[in-house]
PDB file of C-alpha atoms and ligand atoms in Angstrom:
ATOM      1  CA  MET G  17      20.058  -0.423  26.873  1.00 88.00           C
ATOM      2  CA  THR G  18      17.216   1.257  25.024  1.00 94.00           C
ATOM      3  CA  ARG G  19      17.487   1.231  21.258  1.00 97.00           C
ATOM      4  CA  LEU G  20      14.221   1.930  19.521  1.00 98.00           C
ATOM      5  CA  ILE G  21      13.073   2.249  15.937  1.00 98.00           C
ATOM      6  CA  PHE G  22       9.985   4.416  15.465  1.00 98.00           C
ATOM      7  CA  LEU G  23       7.909   3.631  12.379  1.00 98.00           C
ATOM      8  CA  GLY G  24       4.885   5.480  11.077  1.00 97.00           C
ATOM      9  CA  ALA G  25       3.618   7.622   8.257  1.00 96.00           C
ATOM     10  CA  PRO G  26       4.543  11.301   8.060  1.00 94.00           C
ATOM     11  CA  GLY G  27       2.342  13.077  10.613  1.00 93.00           C
ATOM     12  CA  ALA G  28       1.872   9.965  12.769  1.00 96.00           C
ATOM     13  CA  GLY G  29       3.415  11.776  15.740  1.00 95.00           C
ATOM     14  CA  LYS G  30       6.540   9.651  16.023  1.00 96.00           C
ATOM     15  CA  GLY G  31       8.867  12.674  16.058  1.00 97.00           C
ATOM     16  CA  THR G  32       7.059  14.293  18.991  1.00 97.00           C
ATOM     17  CA  GLN G  33       7.077  11.044  20.966  1.00 98.00           C
ATOM     18  CA  ALA G  34      10.678  10.255  20.068  1.00 98.00           C
ATOM     19  CA  GLN G  35      11.883  13.668  21.196  1.00 98.00           C
ATOM     20  CA  ALA G  36      10.164  13.465  24.593  1.00 97.00           C
ATOM     21  CA  LEU G  37      11.202   9.882  25.288  1.00 97.00           C
ATOM     22  CA  ALA G  38      14.811  10.450  24.235  1.00 97.00           C
ATOM     23  CA  GLN G  39      15.073  13.419  26.575  1.00 97.00           C
ATOM     24  CA  GLU G  40      13.573  11.437  29.438  1.00 96.00           C
ATOM     25  CA  TYR G  41      15.932   8.501  28.863  1.00 95.00           C
ATOM     26  CA  GLY G  42      19.009  10.652  28.200  1.00 97.00           C
ATOM     27  CA  ILE G  43      19.631   9.084  24.793  1.00 97.00           C
ATOM     28  CA  PRO G  44      19.904  10.753  21.364  1.00 98.00           C
ATOM     29  CA  HIS G  45      16.829  11.219  19.198  1.00 98.00           C
ATOM     30  CA  ILE G  46      18.128  10.465  15.734  1.00 98.00           C
ATOM     31  CA  SER G  47      15.759  11.870  13.127  1.00 98.00           C
ATOM     32  CA  THR G  48      17.073  11.432   9.595  1.00 98.00           C
ATOM     33  CA  GLY G  49      14.584  14.096   8.438  1.00 97.00           C
ATOM     34  CA  ASP G  50      16.003  16.600  10.970  1.00 97.00           C
ATOM     35  CA  ILE G  51      19.586  15.745   9.963  1.00 98.00           C
ATOM     36  CA  LEU G  52      18.711  16.246   6.293  1.00 98.00           C
ATOM     37  CA  ARG G  53      16.870  19.544   6.962  1.00 97.00           C
ATOM     38  CA  GLY G  54      19.944  20.739   8.861  1.00 98.00           C
ATOM     39  CA  ALA G  55      22.145  19.782   5.909  1.00 98.00           C
ATOM     40  CA  VAL G  56      19.834  21.615   3.481  1.00 98.00           C
ATOM     41  CA  ALA G  57      19.833  24.738   5.690  1.00 98.00           C
ATOM     42  CA  SER G  58      23.614  24.811   5.932  1.00 98.00           C
ATOM     43  CA  LYS G  59      23.970  23.947   2.222  1.00 98.00           C
ATOM     44  CA  THR G  60      26.376  21.070   2.756  1.00 97.00           C
ATOM     45  CA  GLU G  61      27.077  18.665  -0.100  1.00 97.00           C
ATOM     46  CA  LEU G  62      24.553  16.225   1.419  1.00 97.00           C
ATOM     47  CA  GLY G  63      21.965  19.009   1.730  1.00 98.00           C
ATOM     48  CA  LEU G  64      22.396  20.147  -1.851  1.00 98.00           C
ATOM     49  CA  LYS G  65      21.971  16.588  -3.114  1.00 98.00           C
ATOM     50  CA  ALA G  66      18.991  15.785  -0.862  1.00 98.00           C
ATOM     51  CA  LYS G  67      16.945  18.976  -1.315  1.00 98.00           C
ATOM     52  CA  SER G  68      15.113  18.212  -4.567  1.00 97.00           C
ATOM     53  CA  TYR G  69      13.958  14.795  -3.300  1.00 97.00           C
ATOM     54  CA  MET G  70      12.717  16.267  -0.031  1.00 97.00           C
ATOM     55  CA  ASP G  71      10.904  19.118  -1.774  1.00 95.00           C
ATOM     56  CA  ALA G  72       9.062  16.572  -3.934  1.00 94.00           C
ATOM     57  CA  GLY G  73       8.204  14.246  -1.031  1.00 94.00           C
ATOM     58  CA  GLU G  74      10.405  11.502  -2.475  1.00 96.00           C
ATOM     59  CA  LEU G  75      12.915   9.406  -0.570  1.00 98.00           C
ATOM     60  CA  VAL G  76      16.528  10.555  -0.633  1.00 98.00           C
ATOM     61  CA  PRO G  77      18.635   7.857  -2.385  1.00 97.00           C
ATOM     62  CA  ASP G  78      20.092   5.125  -0.154  1.00 95.00           C
ATOM     63  CA  GLN G  79      23.599   5.991  -1.249  1.00 93.00           C
ATOM     64  CA  LEU G  80      23.278   9.246   0.749  1.00 96.00           C
ATOM     65  CA  MET G  81      21.289   7.796   3.653  1.00 97.00           C
ATOM     66  CA  LEU G  82      23.412   4.796   4.526  1.00 97.00           C
ATOM     67  CA  ASP G  83      26.661   6.674   5.230  1.00 95.00           C
ATOM     68  CA  LEU G  84      24.746   9.230   7.259  1.00 96.00           C
ATOM     69  CA  VAL G  85      23.158   6.552   9.471  1.00 98.00           C
ATOM     70  CA  ARG G  86      26.380   4.572   9.832  1.00 97.00           C
ATOM     71  CA  ASP G  87      28.228   7.683  11.036  1.00 96.00           C
ATOM     72  CA  ARG G  88      25.442   8.779  13.371  1.00 97.00           C
ATOM     73  CA  LEU G  89      24.963   5.393  15.062  1.00 97.00           C
ATOM     74  CA  SER G  90      28.719   4.985  15.469  1.00 95.00           C
ATOM     75  CA  ALA G  91      29.056   8.357  17.244  1.00 96.00           C
ATOM     76  CA  GLU G  92      30.067   8.460  20.895  1.00 96.00           C
ATOM     77  CA  ASP G  93      26.715   9.701  22.247  1.00 97.00           C
ATOM     78  CA  ALA G  94      24.880   6.786  20.597  1.00 97.00           C
ATOM     79  CA  LYS G  95      26.728   4.291  22.798  1.00 95.00           C
ATOM     80  CA  VAL G  96      24.151   4.745  25.601  1.00 96.00           C
ATOM     81  CA  GLY G  97      21.171   3.980  23.343  1.00 97.00           C
ATOM     82  CA  TRP G  98      19.119   5.803  20.735  1.00 98.00           C
ATOM     83  CA  ILE G  99      15.737   6.353  19.172  1.00 98.00           C
ATOM     84  CA  LEU G 100      15.781   6.165  15.399  1.00 98.00           C
ATOM     85  CA  ASP G 101      12.983   8.236  13.834  1.00 98.00           C
ATOM     86  CA  GLY G 102      12.477   8.140  10.066  1.00 98.00           C
ATOM     87  CA  PHE G 103      14.964   5.373   9.351  1.00 98.00           C
ATOM     88  CA  PRO G 104      14.621   2.698   8.043  1.00 98.00           C
ATOM     89  CA  ARG G 105      12.066   3.722   5.431  1.00 98.00           C
ATOM     90  CA  THR G 106      12.478   0.827   2.980  1.00 98.00           C
ATOM     91  CA  VAL G 107      13.096  -2.897   3.351  1.00 97.00           C
ATOM     92  CA  GLY G 108      16.530  -2.297   1.802  1.00 97.00           C
ATOM     93  CA  GLN G 109      17.362   0.232   4.520  1.00 98.00           C
ATOM     94  CA  ALA G 110      16.114  -2.207   7.180  1.00 98.00           C
ATOM     95  CA  ARG G 111      18.455  -4.904   5.838  1.00 97.00           C
ATOM     96  CA  PHE G 112      21.328  -2.420   5.823  1.00 98.00           C
ATOM     97  CA  LEU G 113      20.501  -1.517   9.438  1.00 98.00           C
ATOM     98  CA  ASP G 114      20.542  -5.210  10.449  1.00 97.00           C
ATOM     99  CA  THR G 115      24.029  -5.583   8.996  1.00 97.00           C
ATOM    100  CA  LEU G 116      25.251  -2.314  10.502  1.00 97.00           C
ATOM    101  CA  LEU G 117      23.965  -3.150  14.001  1.00 97.00           C
ATOM    102  CA  ASN G 118      25.644  -6.525  13.757  1.00 96.00           C
ATOM    103  CA  GLU G 119      28.922  -4.887  12.761  1.00 96.00           C
ATOM    104  CA  ILE G 120      28.858  -2.383  15.627  1.00 94.00           C
ATOM    105  CA  HIS G 121      27.619  -5.003  18.119  1.00 94.00           C
ATOM    106  CA  GLN G 122      24.325  -3.348  18.868  1.00 95.00           C
ATOM    107  CA  SER G 123      20.772  -4.624  18.739  1.00 94.00           C
ATOM    108  CA  CYS G 124      17.418  -2.915  18.619  1.00 95.00           C
ATOM    109  CA  SER G 125      15.141  -3.372  21.663  1.00 93.00           C
ATOM    110  CA  HIS G 126      11.775  -2.665  20.020  1.00 95.00           C
ATOM    111  CA  VAL G 127      10.305  -1.398  16.791  1.00 97.00           C
ATOM    112  CA  VAL G 128       7.309   0.807  17.533  1.00 98.00           C
ATOM    113  CA  ASN G 129       4.716   1.468  14.847  1.00 98.00           C
ATOM    114  CA  PHE G 130       2.442   4.496  15.225  1.00 98.00           C
ATOM    115  CA  ASP G 131      -0.726   3.798  13.291  1.00 97.00           C
ATOM    116  CA  VAL G 132      -2.922   6.692  12.089  1.00 97.00           C
ATOM    117  CA  PRO G 133      -5.584   6.647   9.311  1.00 95.00           C
ATOM    118  CA  ASP G 134      -4.658   8.616   6.163  1.00 92.00           C
ATOM    119  CA  GLU G 135      -7.406  11.268   6.537  1.00 90.00           C
ATOM    120  CA  ALA G 136      -6.125  12.188   9.993  1.00 93.00           C
ATOM    121  CA  LEU G 137      -2.545  12.330   8.672  1.00 94.00           C
ATOM    122  CA  VAL G 138      -3.434  14.779   5.905  1.00 91.00           C
ATOM    123  CA  ALA G 139      -5.232  17.068   8.374  1.00 91.00           C
ATOM    124  CA  ARG G 140      -2.273  16.967  10.781  1.00 90.00           C
ATOM    125  CA  LEU G 141       0.323  17.582   8.057  1.00 91.00           C
ATOM    126  CA  LEU G 142      -1.574  20.506   6.557  1.00 90.00           C
ATOM    127  CA  GLY G 143      -1.804  22.028  10.040  1.00 89.00           C
ATOM    128  CA  ARG G 144       1.944  21.629  10.616  1.00 84.00           C
ATOM    129  CA  GLY G 145       2.923  24.124   7.905  1.00 81.00           C
ATOM    130  CA  ARG G 146       6.410  22.817   7.133  1.00 85.00           C
ATOM    131  CA  VAL G 147       7.832  23.805   3.709  1.00 83.00           C
ATOM    132  CA  ASP G 148       7.466  20.234   2.414  1.00 85.00           C
ATOM    133  CA  ASP G 149       3.884  20.018   3.726  1.00 86.00           C
ATOM    134  CA  THR G 150       1.967  21.409   0.734  1.00 88.00           C
ATOM    135  CA  ASP G 151      -1.078  19.476  -0.457  1.00 89.00           C
ATOM    136  CA  ALA G 152       0.504  17.771  -3.495  1.00 92.00           C
ATOM    137  CA  VAL G 153       3.737  16.946  -1.668  1.00 93.00           C
ATOM    138  CA  ILE G 154       1.790  15.525   1.297  1.00 93.00           C
ATOM    139  CA  ARG G 155      -0.155  13.223  -1.003  1.00 93.00           C
ATOM    140  CA  ASN G 156       3.083  12.061  -2.596  1.00 94.00           C
ATOM    141  CA  ARG G 157       4.745  11.489   0.776  1.00 95.00           C
ATOM    142  CA  LEU G 158       1.801   9.332   1.878  1.00 96.00           C
ATOM    143  CA  GLU G 159       1.942   7.336  -1.344  1.00 96.00           C
ATOM    144  CA  VAL G 160       5.680   6.815  -0.922  1.00 97.00           C
ATOM    145  CA  TYR G 161       4.999   5.741   2.670  1.00 97.00           C
ATOM    146  CA  HIS G 162       2.397   3.136   1.651  1.00 97.00           C
ATOM    147  CA  GLN G 163       4.509   1.756  -1.178  1.00 98.00           C
ATOM    148  CA  GLN G 164       7.967   1.766   0.351  1.00 98.00           C
ATOM    149  CA  THR G 165       7.750   2.090   4.134  1.00 98.00           C
ATOM    150  CA  ALA G 166       4.544   0.282   5.190  1.00 97.00           C
ATOM    151  CA  PRO G 167       6.043  -3.131   4.189  1.00 97.00           C
ATOM    152  CA  LEU G 168       8.392  -2.681   7.171  1.00 98.00           C
ATOM    153  CA  ILE G 169       5.435  -3.358   9.490  1.00 97.00           C
ATOM    154  CA  ASP G 170       5.314  -6.983   8.276  1.00 97.00           C
ATOM    155  CA  PHE G 171       9.102  -7.176   8.066  1.00 97.00           C
ATOM    156  CA  TYR G 172       9.492  -6.462  11.800  1.00 97.00           C
ATOM    157  CA  SER G 173       6.235  -8.078  12.880  1.00 96.00           C
ATOM    158  CA  ASN G 174       7.334 -11.417  11.365  1.00 95.00           C
ATOM    159  CA  ARG G 175      10.319 -11.327  13.694  1.00 92.00           C
ATOM    160  CA  GLY G 176       8.198 -10.579  16.752  1.00 92.00           C
ATOM    161  CA  GLN G 177       9.931  -7.212  17.267  1.00 91.00           C
ATOM    162  CA  LEU G 178       6.958  -4.961  16.629  1.00 96.00           C
ATOM    163  CA  VAL G 179       4.963  -2.930  19.157  1.00 96.00           C
ATOM    164  CA  LEU G 180       1.747  -1.388  17.800  1.00 96.00           C
ATOM    165  CA  ILE G 181       0.539   1.974  19.094  1.00 97.00           C
ATOM    166  CA  ASP G 182      -2.717   3.668  18.121  1.00 96.00           C
ATOM    167  CA  GLY G 183      -1.348   7.003  16.941  1.00 96.00           C
ATOM    168  CA  SER G 184      -4.774   8.572  16.472  1.00 96.00           C
ATOM    169  CA  GLN G 185      -5.048   9.213  20.221  1.00 95.00           C
ATOM    170  CA  SER G 186      -4.016  12.498  21.860  1.00 95.00           C
ATOM    171  CA  ILE G 187      -0.301  13.193  22.367  1.00 96.00           C
ATOM    172  CA  GLU G 188      -0.746  12.559  26.122  1.00 97.00           C
ATOM    173  CA  ALA G 189      -2.582   9.260  25.619  1.00 97.00           C
ATOM    174  CA  ILE G 190       0.011   8.009  23.093  1.00 97.00           C
ATOM    175  CA  SER G 191       2.768   9.013  25.444  1.00 96.00           C
ATOM    176  CA  ALA G 192       1.173   7.074  28.337  1.00 96.00           C
ATOM    177  CA  THR G 193       0.572   3.948  26.194  1.00 95.00           C
ATOM    178  CA  LEU G 194       4.139   4.067  24.944  1.00 95.00           C
ATOM    179  CA  ARG G 195       5.606   4.176  28.449  1.00 94.00           C
ATOM    180  CA  GLN G 196       3.338   1.340  29.619  1.00 92.00           C
ATOM    181  CA  THR G 197       4.417  -0.787  26.675  1.00 91.00           C
ATOM    182  CA  LEU G 198       8.156  -0.232  26.886  1.00 88.00           C
ATOM    183  CA  GLN G 199      10.321  -1.498  29.689  1.00 69.00           C
ATOM    184  CA  PRO G 200      11.527   1.306  31.972  1.00 64.00           C
ATOM    185  CA  HIS G 201      14.920   2.591  30.896  1.00 57.00           C
ATOM    186  CA  PRO G 202      17.609   2.008  33.538  1.00 58.00           C
ATOM    187  CA  ARG G 203      18.774   5.622  33.306  1.00 58.00           C
ATOM    188  CA  ALA G 204      15.294   7.159  33.478  1.00 51.00           C
ATOM    189  CA  LYS G 205      14.712   9.094  36.682  1.00 45.00           C
TER     190      LYS G 205
HETATM  191  P1  AMP H 510      10.772  13.253   7.848  1.00 62.71           P
HETATM  192  O1  AMP H 510      11.060  14.464   8.662  1.00 62.71           O
HETATM  193  O2  AMP H 510      11.195  11.980   8.541  1.00 62.71           O
HETATM  194  O3  AMP H 510       9.350  13.195   7.371  1.00 62.71           O
HETATM  195  O4  AMP H 510      11.702  13.347   6.542  1.00 62.71           O
HETATM  196  C1  AMP H 510      11.599  14.432   5.637  1.00 62.71           C
HETATM  197  C2  AMP H 510      12.129  14.026   4.268  1.00 62.71           C
HETATM  198  O5  AMP H 510      13.517  13.628   4.400  1.00 62.71           O
HETATM  199  C3  AMP H 510      11.448  12.824   3.636  1.00 62.71           C
HETATM  200  O6  AMP H 510      10.276  13.193   2.933  1.00 62.71           O
HETATM  201  C4  AMP H 510      12.554  12.292   2.717  1.00 62.71           C
HETATM  202  O7  AMP H 510      12.671  13.085   1.548  1.00 62.71           O
HETATM  203  C5  AMP H 510      13.802  12.523   3.552  1.00 62.71           C
HETATM  204  N1  AMP H 510      14.145  11.352   4.387  1.00 62.71           N
HETATM  205  C6  AMP H 510      14.127  11.268   5.760  1.00 62.71           C
HETATM  206  N2  AMP H 510      14.492  10.052   6.169  1.00 62.71           N
HETATM  207  C7  AMP H 510      14.753   9.322   5.052  1.00 62.71           C
HETATM  208  C8  AMP H 510      15.165   7.983   4.805  1.00 62.71           C
HETATM  209  N3  AMP H 510      15.353   7.110   5.815  1.00 62.71           N
HETATM  210  N4  AMP H 510      15.351   7.598   3.517  1.00 62.71           N
HETATM  211  C9  AMP H 510      15.144   8.452   2.500  1.00 62.71           C
HETATM  212  N5  AMP H 510      14.739   9.717   2.648  1.00 62.71           N
HETATM  213  C10 AMP H 510      14.541  10.168   3.913  1.00 62.71           C
END
């Protein structure tokens, strides 16, 4: 069973890799950012509450995130595995995820960290042109990443669960390294 957590700064390329790998393995790609953007677009209660944080490059409060992740990981299609992209983003969220996985009798196979220097991230994010990718918001998102998310690298590394990938390579090279590093998925053709 493949259950992966993808870690990395915004712009590190984890979404692109997660999407391709999930499709190949026939498992859901669970991006909390995509779920939140969908909620904002359809103006659900979650979307209305999350929007101002996302626009500012801040993290959406845990109180909104935890229910969302619990529901998504408990859904039927997540029984065959999953790739979690953008969650956890704080040590608190990682602890919540530990408890949740325990409760639903699942365990994560690997935590993959995509490492990219800040200068390269800024260039990539500015080129991406998403609404929350303006200069000031990008700088804030990177600061939030370093303060709140980067500590997860040590958190998972101390448990021997971490796989490190050089995310500054080309999409093709990252993709090849990733597949060499991970065990083949039983359902992959
Ligand atoms: P992403 O597409 O993963 O870069 O997420 C876009 C935005 O959604 C982030 O800047 C946050 O505002 C919010 N977001 C996504 N995932 C989380 C999370 N795990 N915790 C808090 N906020 C999140």
